């Protein structure tokens, strides 16, 4: 159903309930569209609300359907990006901006058809012994006035407060992650506070959530919170590793694919490793496509060596192209700032708030070196925005016409698209057989022309570490 039609149907449903004198039991929320495989998201890591608001016109035009915002709630103060993962209260006020700016962002982005998703920290509160939050809220560890008292936090069954045995699910879920005060979500009063926060955000027009540290929250307790929101709300749980199994979480929402991050790093970290990657059997072994958000990197893996990052720009570019090119998952792109210190967050001014973010000049994989703090703006890289259009044009069509020549590799997506990569040091000129209709196409990567002959063959010149992509919607 298209967006206006969906609105109309929703309006009728409400009207007919009113005519019948009935009222819906569940509270009604602003419109939200559950994410689909055709949609593309982007994590705007540590972008301030005002800057995302300003960027949403671009995001909408580029075809991004949703943007993920870093944890917006009040946290401990401090210039480290990770202070945002240490909540002090659920007031929307942090170096990323105020509640007014947050609401304005959601509204403006919606007007550009970009939904806002929020990174929510439900597993824990800050680990600091005591202090004052960014918005002035005083706290001590295990005492958060108006929210939680000591008995609302888990007692680690091992007697040591920290998680030690990472194969023991009870420890993973009931002991402290990094010394962060671990909320006891088996208690309904604790879940009620967390649900109130989620409802507040949903009422502000937020469409869904990334559940931070979800594996540290028992799936059945998280589900009880999810069930208290409306069914259009998107949930994406962060569940890394084997224990607990991801399937417990995709039973009621989505999961991020950390296998995908690893696979992209493995494939794109050296020359010529793409061969065989257009393999439907491989995708069928992963978590279900309609439950899985695929990504090249996030804020953690960008720092821990687990992912391809902007520091290897050609690899990052092609890994993002590949993620948008295959019939698997609900892709989320990643956009971030340059750093040379893992802890350093974006610079804030004397008010404590971040000044407006602006992209580096000449953003793209050929930009060269960055100064720490510069905004890399991977979400604007031409190959990535070009491939959003490809992704939407090819839908769920199957792999066809797989081609390999040395370090170059390509595949079709039925009759709807074709993409070829060269992950070798030498340029490749080749003729590739496709199932595309004859004609002249615009390459989604370079913007140049690609001609498909009557027999479906196309001639391509693939420079080292570039790609070429055409689809039915790029036909001239
Ligand atoms: C996550 N997912 O499960 C986030 O993606 C990840 O970025 C968070 O860690 C983590 N879980 C907790 O939300 C980050 C950062 C840590 C940082 C924590 C809390 O990667 O380094 O830990 O946020 O701010 C920091 C210190 C750590 C200290 C801890 C508690 O780096 O040394 O542990 O605070 O004071 C004693
Ligand atoms: Ca926990």
Coordinates of C-alpha atoms and ligand atoms in Angstrom, one line a residue:
X1 CA 0.0 0.0 0.0
X2 CA 1.4 3.4 -0.8
X3 CA 1.8 6.0 1.9
X4 CA -1.3 8.3 1.3
X5 CA -3.5 5.3 0.8
X6 CA -2.4 3.8 4.0
X7 CA -3.2 7.1 5.8
X8 CA -6.7 7.0 4.3
X9 CA -7.4 3.5 5.3
X10 CA -6.2 4.3 8.9
X11 CA -8.5 7.3 9.0
X12 CA -11.5 5.2 7.8
X13 CA -10.8 2.5 10.4
X14 CA -10.8 5.2 13.2
X15 CA -14.0 6.8 11.8
X16 CA -15.9 3.6 11.6
X17 CA -15.0 2.7 15.1
X18 CA -16.4 6.1 16.2
X19 CA -19.6 5.5 14.2
X20 CA -20.1 2.2 15.9
X21 CA -19.6 3.9 19.3
X22 CA -16.5 1.8 19.9
X23 CA -13.2 3.0 21.1
X24 CA -10.0 1.1 20.4
X25 CA -8.4 -0.3 23.6
X26 CA -4.8 0.3 22.6
X27 CA -3.6 3.9 22.7
X28 CA -3.3 5.4 19.2
X29 CA 0.1 6.6 18.0
X30 CA 1.3 8.8 15.2
X31 CA 1.6 6.9 11.9
X32 CA 4.7 4.6 11.5
X33 CA 5.5 2.3 8.6
X34 CA 7.2 -1.0 9.6
X35 CA 10.4 -1.5 7.7
X36 CA 10.5 -3.8 4.7
X37 CA 13.3 -5.3 2.6
X38 CA 12.9 -2.6 0.0
X39 CA 13.5 0.2 2.5
X40 CA 17.0 1.5 3.3
X41 CA 18.0 3.0 6.6
X42 CA 21.1 4.9 7.8
X43 CA 22.7 5.2 11.2
X44 CA 23.6 8.8 11.7
X45 CA 26.1 8.1 14.4
X46 CA 26.4 11.0 16.8
X47 CA 24.7 13.5 14.5
X48 CA 22.9 16.1 16.5
X49 CA 19.1 16.4 16.1
X50 CA 19.3 19.8 14.4
X51 CA 21.9 18.5 11.9
X52 CA 19.8 15.4 11.1
X53 CA 16.8 17.7 10.6
X54 CA 18.8 19.8 8.1
X55 CA 20.1 16.6 6.3
X56 CA 16.7 15.0 6.0
X57 CA 15.8 16.7 2.7
X58 CA 19.0 15.1 1.2
X59 CA 18.2 11.8 2.9
X60 CA 14.7 11.7 1.5
X61 CA 15.7 12.6 -2.0
X62 CA 18.5 10.0 -1.9
X63 CA 15.8 7.4 -1.0
X64 CA 16.7 6.7 2.6
X65 CA 13.5 5.6 4.4
X66 CA 14.7 5.8 7.9
X67 CA 17.5 7.2 10.0
X68 CA 18.8 5.9 13.3
X69 CA 19.6 8.5 16.0
X70 CA 22.2 8.0 18.8
X71 CA 20.8 7.6 22.3
X72 CA 18.9 10.9 22.8
X73 CA 18.1 10.7 26.6
X74 CA 19.9 12.5 29.4
X75 CA 23.2 10.8 30.1
X76 CA 26.4 11.4 32.1
X77 CA 28.1 14.5 30.8
X78 CA 31.5 14.2 29.0
X79 CA 33.1 14.5 25.6
X80 CA 33.3 10.7 25.0
X81 CA 30.7 9.4 22.5
X82 CA 30.0 6.5 24.9
X83 CA 28.7 8.8 27.6
X84 CA 25.4 8.6 25.7
X85 CA 25.2 4.9 26.5
X86 CA 25.1 5.7 30.3
X87 CA 21.5 7.0 30.9
X88 CA 20.7 9.1 33.9
X89 CA 17.0 9.9 33.1
X90 CA 14.7 9.7 30.1
X91 CA 14.6 13.5 29.5
X92 CA 15.4 14.2 25.9
X93 CA 18.4 16.5 26.5
X94 CA 22.0 15.7 25.7
X95 CA 24.8 17.1 23.7
X96 CA 22.9 16.0 20.7
X97 CA 20.1 18.5 21.4
X98 CA 17.0 19.4 23.3
X99 CA 13.5 17.9 23.2
X100 CA 12.3 20.8 21.1
X101 CA 15.0 20.1 18.6
X102 CA 14.3 16.4 18.7
X103 CA 10.6 16.9 18.0
X104 CA 11.3 19.3 15.2
X105 CA 13.7 16.8 13.6
X106 CA 11.1 14.0 13.7
X107 CA 8.5 16.3 12.1
X108 CA 10.8 17.7 9.4
X109 CA 12.2 14.3 8.5
X110 CA 8.7 12.9 8.2
X111 CA 7.8 15.6 5.8
X112 CA 10.7 14.3 3.6
X113 CA 9.4 10.7 4.0
X114 CA 12.3 9.8 6.4
X115 CA 11.2 8.0 9.6
X116 CA 13.2 8.4 12.8
X117 CA 14.4 5.4 14.7
X118 CA 16.0 5.8 18.1
X119 CA 18.8 3.9 19.8
X120 CA 17.3 3.1 23.3
X121 CA 19.3 1.9 26.2
X122 CA 17.0 -0.3 28.2
X123 CA 19.4 -2.7 29.8
X124 CA 21.1 -0.4 32.2
X125 CA 21.7 3.0 33.7
X126 CA 25.0 4.7 34.2
X127 CA 27.8 2.9 36.0
X128 CA 29.2 6.0 37.7
X129 CA 29.0 6.1 41.5
X130 CA 27.3 9.5 41.6
X131 CA 27.1 12.7 39.8
X132 CA 24.9 15.1 37.8
X133 CA 23.5 14.3 34.4
X134 CA 23.8 16.5 31.3
X135 CA 20.4 18.1 32.1
X136 CA 21.2 18.5 35.8
X137 CA 19.6 15.4 37.2
X138 CA 21.4 14.2 40.3
X139 CA 21.9 10.5 40.7
X140 CA 23.9 7.8 42.5
X141 CA 24.5 4.3 41.2
X142 CA 21.3 2.4 41.8
X143 CA 19.3 5.5 42.9
X144 CA 17.6 7.5 40.2
X145 CA 14.9 9.7 41.8
X146 CA 11.5 9.2 40.3
X147 CA 12.6 6.2 38.3
X148 CA 14.5 3.5 40.1
X149 CA 15.8 2.5 43.6
X150 CA 18.3 -0.2 44.6
X151 CA 15.9 -3.1 44.4
X152 CA 15.1 -2.3 40.8
X153 CA 18.5 -3.5 39.8
X154 CA 19.7 -7.1 39.3
X155 CA 21.7 -8.9 41.9
X156 CA 24.4 -10.8 40.0
X157 CA 24.0 -14.5 41.0
X158 CA 27.7 -15.1 40.9
X159 CA 28.3 -12.6 43.7
X160 CA 30.7 -10.7 41.5
X161 CA 28.9 -7.7 39.9
X162 CA 30.4 -8.0 36.4
X163 CA 29.7 -10.5 33.7
X164 CA 32.6 -12.9 33.7
X165 CA 31.4 -16.1 31.9
X166 CA 30.2 -15.0 28.5
X167 CA 28.8 -18.5 27.8
X168 CA 26.4 -18.3 30.7
X169 CA 23.1 -16.7 29.7
X170 CA 22.0 -16.0 33.3
X171 CA 25.2 -14.1 33.9
X172 CA 25.0 -12.2 30.6
X173 CA 21.5 -11.0 31.5
X174 CA 21.6 -10.5 35.2
X175 CA 25.2 -9.3 35.9
X176 CA 26.7 -5.9 35.0
X177 CA 27.9 -5.2 31.5
X178 CA 31.0 -3.0 31.9
X179 CA 29.9 -2.1 35.5
X180 CA 26.7 -0.5 34.2
X181 CA 23.8 -0.6 36.8
X182 CA 21.8 -3.5 35.4
X183 CA 18.0 -3.0 35.4
X184 CA 15.8 -5.8 36.7
X185 CA 13.3 -6.1 33.8
X186 CA 11.6 -9.0 35.4
X187 CA 9.9 -6.3 37.6
X188 CA 6.8 -4.8 36.1
X189 CA 7.5 -1.3 37.7
X190 CA 10.9 -1.3 35.9
X191 CA 9.3 -2.4 32.6
X192 CA 6.6 0.3 33.0
X193 CA 9.2 3.1 33.2
X194 CA 11.0 1.8 30.1
X195 CA 7.7 1.4 28.2
X196 CA 6.7 5.0 29.3
X197 CA 10.0 6.2 27.6
X198 CA 9.3 4.2 24.5
X199 CA 5.7 5.5 24.3
X200 CA 6.9 9.1 24.8
X201 CA 9.2 8.7 21.8
X202 CA 6.5 6.9 19.8
X203 CA 4.1 9.7 20.6
X204 CA 6.7 12.2 19.3
X205 CA 6.4 10.4 16.0
X206 CA 9.4 8.0 16.3
X207 CA 8.8 4.9 14.2
X208 CA 11.0 2.4 15.9
X209 CA 13.9 1.5 18.0
X210 CA 17.4 -0.1 18.1
X211 CA 17.5 -2.0 21.4
X212 CA 21.0 -1.5 22.7
X213 CA 22.5 -4.5 24.5
X214 CA 19.4 -6.5 23.8
X215 CA 21.2 -9.8 24.5
X216 CA 21.6 -8.7 28.1
X217 CA 17.9 -8.4 28.5
X218 CA 15.9 -11.7 28.7
X219 CA 13.9 -12.0 25.4
X220 CA 10.7 -12.7 27.2
X221 CA 11.0 -9.6 29.3
X222 CA 11.9 -7.5 26.2
X223 CA 8.9 -9.0 24.4
X224 CA 6.6 -7.9 27.2
X225 CA 7.7 -4.3 26.6
X226 CA 7.4 -4.6 22.8
X227 CA 3.9 -6.0 23.2
X228 CA 2.9 -2.8 25.0
X229 CA 3.5 -0.7 21.9
X230 CA 1.5 -0.7 18.7
X231 CA 2.2 -3.3 16.0
X232 CA 3.6 -0.7 13.6
X233 CA 6.6 0.0 15.8
X234 CA 9.8 -1.4 14.5
X235 CA 12.2 -3.1 16.9
X236 CA 15.8 -4.1 16.0
X237 CA 17.6 -5.9 18.7
X238 CA 21.4 -5.9 19.2
X239 CA 22.2 -9.6 19.8
X240 CA 25.9 -10.4 19.3
X241 CA 27.3 -13.9 19.4
X242 CA 25.9 -17.3 19.9
X243 CA 24.4 -16.9 23.4
X244 CA 21.5 -16.2 23.8
X245 CA 20.4 -17.3 20.3
X246 CA 19.2 -14.5 18.0
X247 CA 16.1 -16.5 17.2
X248 CA 14.7 -15.7 20.7
X249 CA 14.7 -12.0 19.6
X250 CA 13.6 -12.1 16.0
X251 CA 10.5 -14.0 17.2
X252 CA 9.1 -10.5 18.0
X253 CA 11.2 -8.1 15.9
X254 CA 14.4 -7.7 14.0
X255 CA 18.0 -8.4 14.8
X256 CA 21.2 -6.8 13.4
X257 CA 23.4 -9.2 11.5
X258 CA 26.8 -9.2 13.0
X259 CA 27.6 -12.1 10.7
X260 CA 27.1 -9.7 7.8
X261 CA 29.5 -7.2 9.3
X262 CA 32.1 -10.0 9.6
X263 CA 31.4 -11.3 6.1
X264 CA 31.8 -7.8 4.6
X265 CA 35.1 -7.4 6.4
X266 CA 36.3 -10.8 5.2
X267 CA 35.3 -10.3 1.6
X268 CA 36.5 -6.7 1.2
X269 CA 39.7 -6.8 3.2
X270 CA 41.8 -8.1 0.4
X271 CA 41.9 -8.5 -3.4
X272 CA 39.7 -10.9 -5.3
X273 CA 37.6 -12.5 -2.5
X274 CA 34.2 -11.8 -3.9
X275 CA 34.1 -15.0 -6.0
X276 CA 31.1 -17.2 -5.0
X277 CA 29.5 -14.5 -2.9
X278 CA 26.3 -14.4 -5.0
X279 CA 25.2 -17.7 -3.4
X280 CA 21.6 -18.0 -2.3
X281 CA 22.4 -21.1 -0.2
X282 CA 24.7 -18.9 1.9
X283 CA 22.0 -16.4 2.5
X284 CA 19.5 -19.1 3.4
X285 CA 21.8 -20.2 6.3
X286 CA 21.7 -16.7 7.9
X287 CA 18.9 -15.3 10.0
X288 CA 15.7 -14.8 8.1
X289 CA 15.9 -12.0 5.5
X290 CA 12.7 -10.3 6.7
X291 CA 13.9 -10.2 10.3
X292 CA 17.4 -9.0 9.7
X293 CA 19.0 -5.6 9.3
X294 CA 22.3 -5.9 7.3
X295 CA 25.1 -3.4 7.9
X296 CA 28.7 -2.9 7.0
X297 CA 29.6 -1.2 10.3
X298 CA 28.3 0.5 13.4
X299 CA 29.8 2.7 16.1
X300 CA 31.3 -0.3 17.9
X301 CA 32.7 -2.3 15.1
X302 CA 34.1 0.8 13.5
X303 CA 36.4 1.0 16.5
X304 CA 37.2 -2.6 17.4
X305 CA 38.6 -3.9 14.1
X306 CA 35.5 -6.0 13.4
X307 CA 34.4 -4.0 10.3
X308 CA 35.4 -2.3 7.2
X309 CA 35.5 1.4 7.9
X310 CA 35.9 4.8 6.3
X311 CA 39.6 4.4 6.9
X312 CA 39.6 1.9 4.0
X313 CA 37.3 4.0 1.9
X314 CA 37.3 1.9 -1.3
X315 CA 36.5 -1.2 0.6
X316 CA 33.9 0.5 2.7
X317 CA 32.3 1.9 -0.5
X318 CA 32.2 -1.4 -2.2
X319 CA 31.0 -3.3 0.9
X320 CA 28.1 -0.8 1.1
X321 CA 27.4 -1.3 -2.7
X322 CA 27.4 -5.1 -2.2
X323 CA 25.0 -4.8 0.9
X324 CA 22.6 -2.9 -1.3
X325 CA 23.1 -5.2 -4.3
X326 CA 22.1 -8.6 -2.8
X327 CA 18.6 -10.0 -2.1
X328 CA 19.1 -10.3 1.6
X329 CA 18.2 -8.3 4.7
X330 CA 16.9 -4.8 5.4
X331 CA 20.0 -2.7 4.8
X332 CA 21.2 0.1 7.1
X333 CA 24.0 2.3 5.9
X334 CA 26.4 4.0 8.3
X335 CA 27.6 7.6 8.5
X336 CA 30.1 8.9 11.0
X337 CA 32.9 11.3 11.9
X338 CA 36.7 10.8 11.7
X339 CA 38.7 10.0 14.9
X340 CA 42.1 9.0 16.0
X341 CA 41.1 8.4 19.6
X342 CA 38.5 5.6 20.1
X343 CA 36.8 7.5 23.0
X344 CA 36.6 10.9 21.5
X345 CA 33.1 12.1 20.6
X346 CA 32.2 15.0 18.3
X347 CA 33.2 18.4 19.5
X348 CA 30.7 20.3 21.6
X349 CA 30.8 24.1 22.0
X350 CA 30.8 26.1 25.3
X351 CA 27.0 25.5 25.8
X352 CA 27.6 21.7 25.9
X353 CA 25.7 21.1 22.7
X354 CA 27.2 20.1 19.5
X355 CA 27.5 22.8 16.8
X356 CA 25.9 22.0 13.4
X357 CA 27.6 19.1 11.6
X358 CA 28.8 19.8 8.0
X359 CA 30.1 17.2 5.6
X360 CA 33.7 17.4 4.5
X361 CA 34.2 19.0 1.1
X362 CA 34.5 16.4 -1.7
X363 CA 32.9 13.6 0.3
X364 CA 33.4 10.2 -1.2
X365 CA 35.9 7.3 -1.3
X366 CA 38.6 9.4 -2.9
X367 CA 38.6 12.2 -0.3
X368 CA 41.9 11.2 1.2
X369 CA 42.9 11.8 4.8
X370 CA 40.6 13.4 7.4
X371 CA 41.2 15.6 10.4
X372 CA 39.7 14.1 13.6
X373 CA 36.2 15.3 14.1
X374 CA 35.4 15.9 10.5
X375 CA 32.1 14.4 9.3
X376 CA 32.8 11.7 6.7
X377 CA 29.2 11.6 5.5
X378 CA 29.3 8.2 3.9
X379 CA 25.6 8.5 3.5
X380 CA 26.3 11.0 0.7
X381 CA 28.8 8.9 -1.2
X382 CA 27.6 8.7 -4.8
X383 CA 28.0 5.0 -5.2
X384 CA 25.9 4.4 -2.0
X385 CA 23.1 6.8 -3.0
X386 CA 23.1 5.3 -6.5
X387 CA 22.8 1.8 -5.1
X388 CA 19.7 2.8 -3.0
X389 CA 17.9 3.3 -6.3
X390 CA 19.3 0.0 -7.6
X391 CA 18.1 -1.8 -4.4
X392 CA 14.6 -0.5 -4.9
X393 CA 14.5 -1.2 -8.6
X394 CA 15.5 -4.9 -8.3
X395 CA 13.2 -5.8 -5.4
X396 CA 13.6 -9.5 -4.4
X397 CA 14.6 -10.8 -7.9
X398 CA 17.0 -13.7 -7.8
X399 CA 20.7 -14.0 -8.7
X400 CA 21.4 -14.6 -12.4
X401 CA 24.3 -14.4 -14.9
X402 CA 27.1 -14.8 -12.4
X403 CA 30.4 -13.7 -14.0
X404 CA 34.0 -13.9 -12.8
X405 CA 37.2 -12.8 -14.5
X406 CA 40.3 -12.7 -12.3
X407 CA 39.6 -10.4 -9.4
X408 CA 36.4 -9.1 -10.9
X409 CA 33.0 -10.6 -10.2
X410 CA 29.4 -9.7 -11.1
X411 CA 25.8 -10.9 -10.9
X412 CA 22.5 -10.0 -12.3
X413 CA 19.2 -9.6 -10.4
X414 CA 16.9 -11.3 -12.8
X415 CA 16.0 -9.0 -15.7
X416 CA 16.0 -6.0 -13.4
X417 CA 19.6 -5.2 -12.7
X418 CA 23.3 -6.1 -13.0
X419 CA 26.3 -5.2 -10.9
X420 CA 30.0 -6.0 -11.3
X421 CA 32.9 -5.4 -9.0
X422 CA 36.6 -5.2 -9.5
X423 CA 38.4 -5.9 -6.2
X424 CA 41.8 -6.3 -7.9
X425 CA 44.8 -4.0 -8.4
X426 CA 44.5 -4.0 -12.1
X427 CA 41.8 -2.5 -14.3
X428 CA 39.5 -4.9 -16.1
X429 CA 37.8 -4.5 -19.4
X430 CA 35.3 -7.2 -20.1
X431 CA 32.1 -8.2 -21.9
X432 CA 29.5 -9.5 -19.6
X433 CA 26.4 -11.5 -20.5
X434 CA 23.3 -10.1 -18.7
X435 CA 19.5 -10.6 -18.9
X436 CA 18.9 -6.9 -19.2
X437 CA 16.9 -5.4 -22.1
X438 CA 19.0 -3.8 -24.8
X439 CA 19.5 -0.1 -24.4
X440 CA 21.7 2.6 -22.8
X441 CA 21.8 2.8 -19.0
X442 CA 23.2 5.2 -16.5
X443 CA 25.8 3.6 -14.3
X444 CA 24.5 3.9 -10.7
X445 CA 28.1 4.2 -9.5
X446 CA 29.9 6.6 -11.8
X447 CA 27.0 8.3 -13.6
X448 CA 28.5 7.3 -17.0
X449 CA 26.8 5.4 -19.8
X450 CA 26.6 1.6 -20.2
X451 CA 25.3 0.1 -23.3
X452 CA 23.5 -3.3 -23.3
X453 CA 23.5 -5.0 -26.8
X454 CA 20.5 -6.9 -28.3
X455 CA 22.0 -10.2 -27.0
X456 CA 22.1 -8.8 -23.4
X457 CA 25.9 -8.4 -23.4
X458 CA 27.5 -5.2 -22.0
X459 CA 31.0 -3.9 -22.2
X460 CA 32.4 -2.5 -19.0
X461 CA 35.7 -0.9 -18.0
X462 CA 36.2 -1.6 -14.3
X463 CA 39.0 0.4 -12.7
X464 CA 40.7 -1.2 -9.7
X465 CA 38.3 -1.3 -6.6
X466 CA 35.3 0.1 -8.4
X467 CA 32.0 -1.3 -9.5
X468 CA 29.4 -0.7 -12.2
X469 CA 25.7 -1.1 -11.7
X470 CA 22.6 -0.7 -14.0
X471 CA 19.0 -1.4 -13.4
X472 CA 15.7 -1.0 -15.3
X473 CA 15.1 2.3 -13.7
X474 CA 18.4 3.6 -14.8
X475 CA 17.6 2.9 -18.5
X476 CA 17.6 6.0 -20.6
Ligands
LIG1 C1 26.3 -1.5 23.4 N1 25.6 -2.4 22.8 O1 25.3 -3.5 23.4 C2 26.7 -0.3 22.7 O2 26.6 -0.5 21.2 C3 28.1 0.0 23.1 O3 28.6 1.1 22.3 C4 28.1 0.3 24.6 O4 29.4 0.5 25.1 C5 27.5 -0.8 25.4 N2 26.6 -1.6 24.7 C6 26.8 -0.3 26.6 O5 25.7 0.4 26.2 C7 29.9 1.8 25.0 C8 31.4 1.8 25.0 C9 32.0 1.4 26.3 C10 31.5 2.3 27.4 C11 30.0 2.1 27.4 C12 29.3 2.9 28.5 O6 31.9 0.9 23.9 O7 33.5 1.6 26.2 O8 32.0 1.9 28.6 O9 29.4 2.5 26.2 O10 29.5 4.3 28.3 C13 32.6 3.0 29.4 C14 34.1 2.8 29.6 C15 34.3 1.4 30.4 C16 33.6 1.5 31.7 C17 32.1 1.8 31.5 C18 31.3 2.0 32.7 O11 34.7 2.7 28.3 O12 35.7 1.3 30.6 O13 33.6 0.2 32.3 O14 32.0 3.1 30.7 O15 31.8 3.1 33.5 C19 34.3 0.2 33.6
LIG2 CA1 20.8 -7.1 32.0

